[in-house]
Amino acid sequence: MLINEVAKITGLTKKAIVYYTEKELVSPKILENGYRDYSQEDVKVLRDIYVYRKLNLQVEEIREILKYGKKKLDEISIKKDLELKSQSIRAELLHKLSNGSKFEEIEELLNILEKNSYISEMLIEKFPGHYGRYLYLHFSKFLEIKIVTEEQKRAYEKVMEFLDNMPNFTISDKLSKFLEATPNMEILEIAESETIKSIEDPENFLKNREQIEAYLEYRKSNEYKSSIGYELMESFKSFNQENGFYDVFIPNMRVLSKKYDEFYKKLEIANELFIEEYGNLD
């Protein structure tokens, strides 16, 4: 179809359509008379572009999404979330500065913000997709911290060095397709919420004996061991073990963040109670 009809369908101006065409986000056929002939697929892409632009995504970000699909969209959405939080905090600091706060105080708070943002961004960069979202969801709340001791500074440097040298997490095409077809943050948020509940009140959680025993029985079954979920968890586990996640990242996170150290201690207590009651899952 010609550009006038495409403009009506997509809500884009003709100039915008020409611009995205020249940027090679769509590739219509060129007719003998020199007019561009846009396919149904071109129109679909342009409608997607219209939405992405309304969400303030840049052309290069849109290009990445069109090329790599949902995985890249997930990554960009988290980065945008980080940017929004960062902008909100900076606006608050600017307000404090205008109300008489000292420059030294604001500078220190900005340094804290930048350090926290770097770690969160590295988590997403090194662990793209669902796993990166889980790590961000799990660890970002522990990174609202003030680095004051030399021990914390060393731990921060070790965390950053570890993430900088960590290989990217990759999974099989089968697992990738499964995750792309699965609702993302909602599932991760539910899993994280349930984990926190069990850790905060493990004794009450362990009272759900019937559910726990049914789950443990399922874990022994061939059905579970041949499932996508099992393959996924084993992929995460072996990747973490092979790359020192538990030996380097976790210990230094405990030093870096008092909040995370407190959480980890509660996790250890919950695990001890579970093993005492049901034995080791491994």
Coordinates of C-alpha atoms in Angstrom, one line a residue:
M1 CA 0.0 0.0 0.0
L2 CA 1.1 3.6 -0.6
I3 CA 2.3 6.0 2.1
N4 CA -1.0 8.0 2.4
E5 CA -2.9 4.8 3.4
V6 CA -0.1 3.7 5.7
A7 CA -0.2 7.1 7.5
K8 CA -4.0 6.7 8.1
I9 CA -3.6 3.2 9.5
T10 CA -0.5 3.8 11.7
G11 CA -1.2 7.3 12.9
L12 CA 2.2 8.4 11.8
T13 CA 2.9 11.4 9.6
K14 CA 4.2 10.8 6.1
K15 CA 7.4 12.5 7.1
A16 CA 7.8 10.1 10.0
I17 CA 7.2 7.1 7.7
V18 CA 9.8 8.4 5.3
Y19 CA 12.2 9.0 8.1
Y20 CA 11.8 5.4 9.5
T21 CA 12.1 4.0 6.0
E22 CA 15.4 5.9 5.4
K23 CA 16.6 4.6 8.8
E24 CA 15.9 1.1 7.4
L25 CA 13.5 0.1 10.1
V26 CA 11.1 -0.9 7.3
S27 CA 12.0 -1.9 3.8
P28 CA 9.1 -1.3 1.3
K29 CA 9.3 -2.3 -2.3
I30 CA 10.0 0.4 -4.8
L31 CA 7.5 0.4 -7.7
E32 CA 8.4 1.3 -11.3
N33 CA 7.0 4.8 -10.8
G34 CA 9.3 5.3 -7.8
Y35 CA 6.6 5.1 -5.1
R36 CA 7.2 3.0 -2.1
D37 CA 4.8 -0.1 -1.7
Y38 CA 4.5 -1.0 2.0
S39 CA 3.5 -4.5 2.9
Q40 CA 1.3 -5.6 5.8
E41 CA 4.4 -6.5 7.8
D42 CA 5.8 -3.0 7.2
V43 CA 2.6 -1.6 8.5
K44 CA 2.7 -3.8 11.6
V45 CA 6.3 -2.7 12.3
L46 CA 5.4 1.0 11.8
R47 CA 2.5 0.6 14.2
D48 CA 4.9 -0.9 16.8
I49 CA 7.3 2.0 16.1
Y50 CA 4.4 4.5 16.8
V51 CA 3.9 3.0 20.2
Y52 CA 7.6 2.8 21.0
R53 CA 8.1 6.4 20.1
K54 CA 5.2 7.4 22.3
L55 CA 7.0 5.6 25.1
N56 CA 10.0 7.9 24.4
L57 CA 12.3 5.1 23.0
Q58 CA 15.0 6.3 20.7
V59 CA 15.4 5.0 17.1
E60 CA 18.4 2.9 17.9
E61 CA 16.6 1.3 20.9
I62 CA 13.7 0.5 18.6
R63 CA 16.1 -1.0 16.0
E64 CA 17.5 -3.3 18.7
I65 CA 14.0 -4.4 19.7
L66 CA 13.0 -5.1 16.2
K67 CA 16.2 -7.1 15.7
Y68 CA 16.3 -9.1 18.9
G69 CA 12.7 -9.1 20.0
K70 CA 11.3 -9.4 23.5
K71 CA 14.6 -10.1 25.2
K72 CA 15.9 -6.7 24.2
L73 CA 12.6 -5.1 25.1
D74 CA 12.9 -6.5 28.6
E75 CA 16.4 -5.2 29.0
I76 CA 15.5 -1.7 27.8
S77 CA 12.4 -1.6 30.0
I78 CA 14.5 -2.3 33.1
K79 CA 17.1 0.4 32.0
K80 CA 14.3 2.9 31.6
D81 CA 13.0 2.0 35.1
L82 CA 16.5 2.6 36.5
E83 CA 16.6 5.9 34.6
L84 CA 13.2 7.0 35.9
K85 CA 14.2 6.2 39.5
S86 CA 17.5 8.0 39.0
Q87 CA 15.8 11.1 37.6
S88 CA 13.3 11.1 40.5
I89 CA 16.1 11.0 43.1
R90 CA 18.1 13.7 41.2
A91 CA 15.0 16.0 41.2
E92 CA 14.7 15.5 44.9
L93 CA 18.3 16.3 45.5
L94 CA 18.0 19.4 43.3
H95 CA 15.1 20.5 45.4
K96 CA 17.2 20.0 48.6
L97 CA 20.0 22.0 47.1
S98 CA 17.6 24.9 46.3
N99 CA 16.3 24.7 49.9
G100 CA 19.8 25.3 51.3
S101 CA 21.4 21.8 51.6
K102 CA 25.2 21.9 51.3
F103 CA 26.9 21.0 48.0
E104 CA 29.1 18.5 49.9
E105 CA 26.0 16.6 51.1
I106 CA 24.4 16.5 47.7
E107 CA 27.7 15.4 46.1
E108 CA 28.0 12.5 48.5
L109 CA 24.4 11.4 47.8
L110 CA 25.0 11.6 44.1
N111 CA 28.0 9.4 44.4
I112 CA 25.9 6.8 46.3
L113 CA 23.3 7.0 43.6
E114 CA 25.8 6.4 40.8
K115 CA 27.4 3.4 42.6
N116 CA 24.0 1.8 43.1
S117 CA 23.0 2.4 39.5
Y118 CA 26.3 0.9 38.2
I119 CA 25.7 -2.4 40.0
S120 CA 22.1 -2.6 38.9
E121 CA 23.0 -1.8 35.3
M122 CA 25.8 -4.4 35.3
L123 CA 23.3 -7.1 36.6
I124 CA 21.1 -6.4 33.6
E125 CA 23.9 -6.2 31.1
K126 CA 25.6 -9.5 32.2
F127 CA 22.4 -11.4 32.8
P128 CA 20.0 -10.5 30.0
G129 CA 16.4 -11.6 29.9
H130 CA 14.4 -13.2 32.7
Y131 CA 17.4 -14.1 34.8
G132 CA 18.7 -10.5 34.7
R133 CA 15.2 -9.3 35.7
Y134 CA 15.2 -11.7 38.6
L135 CA 18.6 -10.6 39.8
Y136 CA 17.6 -6.9 39.5
L137 CA 14.3 -7.6 41.3
H138 CA 16.2 -9.4 44.1
F139 CA 19.3 -7.3 44.6
S140 CA 18.4 -3.7 43.6
K141 CA 16.4 -3.2 46.9
F142 CA 19.6 -4.0 48.8
L143 CA 21.7 -1.4 47.0
E144 CA 20.2 1.8 48.5
I145 CA 23.3 2.0 50.6
K146 CA 26.0 4.4 51.8
I147 CA 29.5 3.2 51.2
V148 CA 31.5 4.5 54.2
T149 CA 34.0 1.9 55.3
E150 CA 37.2 0.7 53.5
E151 CA 35.8 -2.8 53.7
Q152 CA 32.7 -1.7 51.8
K153 CA 34.8 0.1 49.2
R154 CA 36.8 -3.0 48.6
A155 CA 33.7 -5.1 48.4
Y156 CA 32.1 -2.7 45.9
E157 CA 35.3 -2.9 43.7
K158 CA 35.2 -6.7 43.9
V159 CA 31.5 -6.9 42.9
M160 CA 32.1 -4.5 39.9
E161 CA 35.2 -6.5 38.8
F162 CA 33.3 -9.7 39.1
L163 CA 30.4 -8.5 37.0
D164 CA 32.7 -6.9 34.5
N165 CA 34.5 -10.1 33.9
M166 CA 31.5 -12.4 34.2
P167 CA 30.6 -14.2 30.9
N168 CA 27.1 -13.5 29.6
F169 CA 24.4 -16.0 30.7
T170 CA 23.2 -18.0 27.7
I171 CA 20.5 -20.7 27.5
S172 CA 19.3 -23.1 24.8
D173 CA 16.9 -22.1 22.1
K174 CA 14.3 -24.3 23.8
L175 CA 14.6 -22.5 27.1
S176 CA 14.7 -19.1 25.4
K177 CA 11.5 -19.8 23.5
F178 CA 9.8 -21.0 26.7
L179 CA 10.8 -17.8 28.6
E180 CA 9.8 -15.5 25.8
A181 CA 6.3 -17.1 25.8
T182 CA 6.0 -16.7 29.6
P183 CA 4.6 -13.6 31.3
N184 CA 7.8 -12.0 32.7
M185 CA 7.9 -9.7 35.7
E186 CA 4.6 -10.9 37.2
I187 CA 6.0 -14.4 37.6
L188 CA 9.3 -13.2 39.0
E189 CA 7.6 -10.8 41.4
I190 CA 5.3 -13.6 42.7
A191 CA 8.3 -15.9 43.1
E192 CA 10.3 -13.2 44.9
S193 CA 7.3 -12.4 47.2
E194 CA 6.8 -16.0 48.2
T195 CA 10.5 -16.4 48.9
I196 CA 10.5 -13.4 51.2
K197 CA 7.4 -14.7 53.0
S198 CA 9.0 -18.0 53.7
I199 CA 12.2 -16.4 54.9
E200 CA 10.5 -13.8 57.1
D201 CA 8.4 -16.4 58.9
P202 CA 9.8 -19.8 58.2
E203 CA 8.1 -21.6 61.1
N204 CA 4.7 -20.5 59.7
F205 CA 5.7 -21.5 56.2
L206 CA 6.7 -24.9 57.3
K207 CA 3.2 -25.6 58.7
N208 CA 2.1 -26.0 55.1
R209 CA 3.2 -29.6 55.3
E210 CA 0.8 -31.1 52.8
Q211 CA 1.8 -28.6 50.0
I212 CA 5.5 -28.9 50.8
E213 CA 5.5 -32.7 50.8
A214 CA 3.6 -32.7 47.5
Y215 CA 6.2 -30.4 46.0
L216 CA 9.1 -32.5 47.4
E217 CA 7.5 -35.7 45.9
Y218 CA 7.1 -33.9 42.6
R219 CA 10.8 -33.0 42.6
K220 CA 11.7 -36.7 42.8
S221 CA 9.6 -37.5 39.7
N222 CA 10.8 -38.1 36.2
E223 CA 8.1 -35.6 35.1
Y224 CA 9.9 -32.9 37.0
K225 CA 13.4 -34.0 35.9
S226 CA 12.3 -33.8 32.2
S227 CA 10.6 -30.5 32.6
I228 CA 11.6 -27.1 31.3
G229 CA 11.6 -25.8 34.9
Y230 CA 14.2 -28.3 36.0
E231 CA 16.4 -27.6 33.0
L232 CA 16.2 -23.9 33.6
M233 CA 17.0 -24.2 37.3
E234 CA 19.9 -26.5 36.6
S235 CA 21.2 -24.0 34.0
F236 CA 21.2 -21.2 36.5
K237 CA 22.7 -23.4 39.2
S238 CA 25.6 -24.7 37.1
F239 CA 26.3 -21.3 35.6
N240 CA 26.5 -19.7 39.1
Q241 CA 28.7 -22.5 40.4
E242 CA 31.1 -22.5 37.5
N243 CA 31.6 -18.7 37.5
G244 CA 32.0 -18.1 41.3
F245 CA 28.7 -16.4 41.9
Y246 CA 28.4 -17.9 45.3
D247 CA 32.1 -17.6 46.1
V248 CA 32.7 -14.0 45.1
F249 CA 29.5 -12.1 44.3
I250 CA 27.4 -13.2 47.3
P251 CA 30.1 -12.8 50.0
N252 CA 31.0 -9.3 48.8
M253 CA 27.3 -8.3 48.5
R254 CA 27.0 -9.2 52.2
V255 CA 29.9 -6.9 53.1
L256 CA 28.7 -4.1 50.8
S257 CA 25.1 -4.1 52.0
K258 CA 24.1 -4.5 55.6
K259 CA 20.5 -5.0 54.4
Y260 CA 21.5 -7.9 52.2
D261 CA 23.6 -9.4 55.0
E262 CA 20.6 -9.4 57.3
F263 CA 18.4 -11.0 54.6
Y264 CA 21.1 -13.6 53.9
K265 CA 21.2 -14.6 57.6
K266 CA 17.4 -15.0 57.7
L267 CA 17.8 -17.2 54.6
E268 CA 20.3 -19.4 56.3
I269 CA 18.0 -19.8 59.4
A270 CA 15.1 -20.7 57.1
N271 CA 17.2 -23.2 55.2
E272 CA 18.4 -24.8 58.5
L273 CA 14.8 -25.2 59.7
F274 CA 13.7 -26.7 56.3
I275 CA 16.6 -29.2 56.2
E276 CA 15.9 -30.2 59.8
E277 CA 12.3 -30.8 58.9
Y278 CA 12.5 -32.3 55.4
G279 CA 16.2 -32.9 54.6
N280 CA 18.4 -31.4 52.0
L281 CA 16.8 -30.8 48.6
D282 CA 19.9 -31.8 46.8

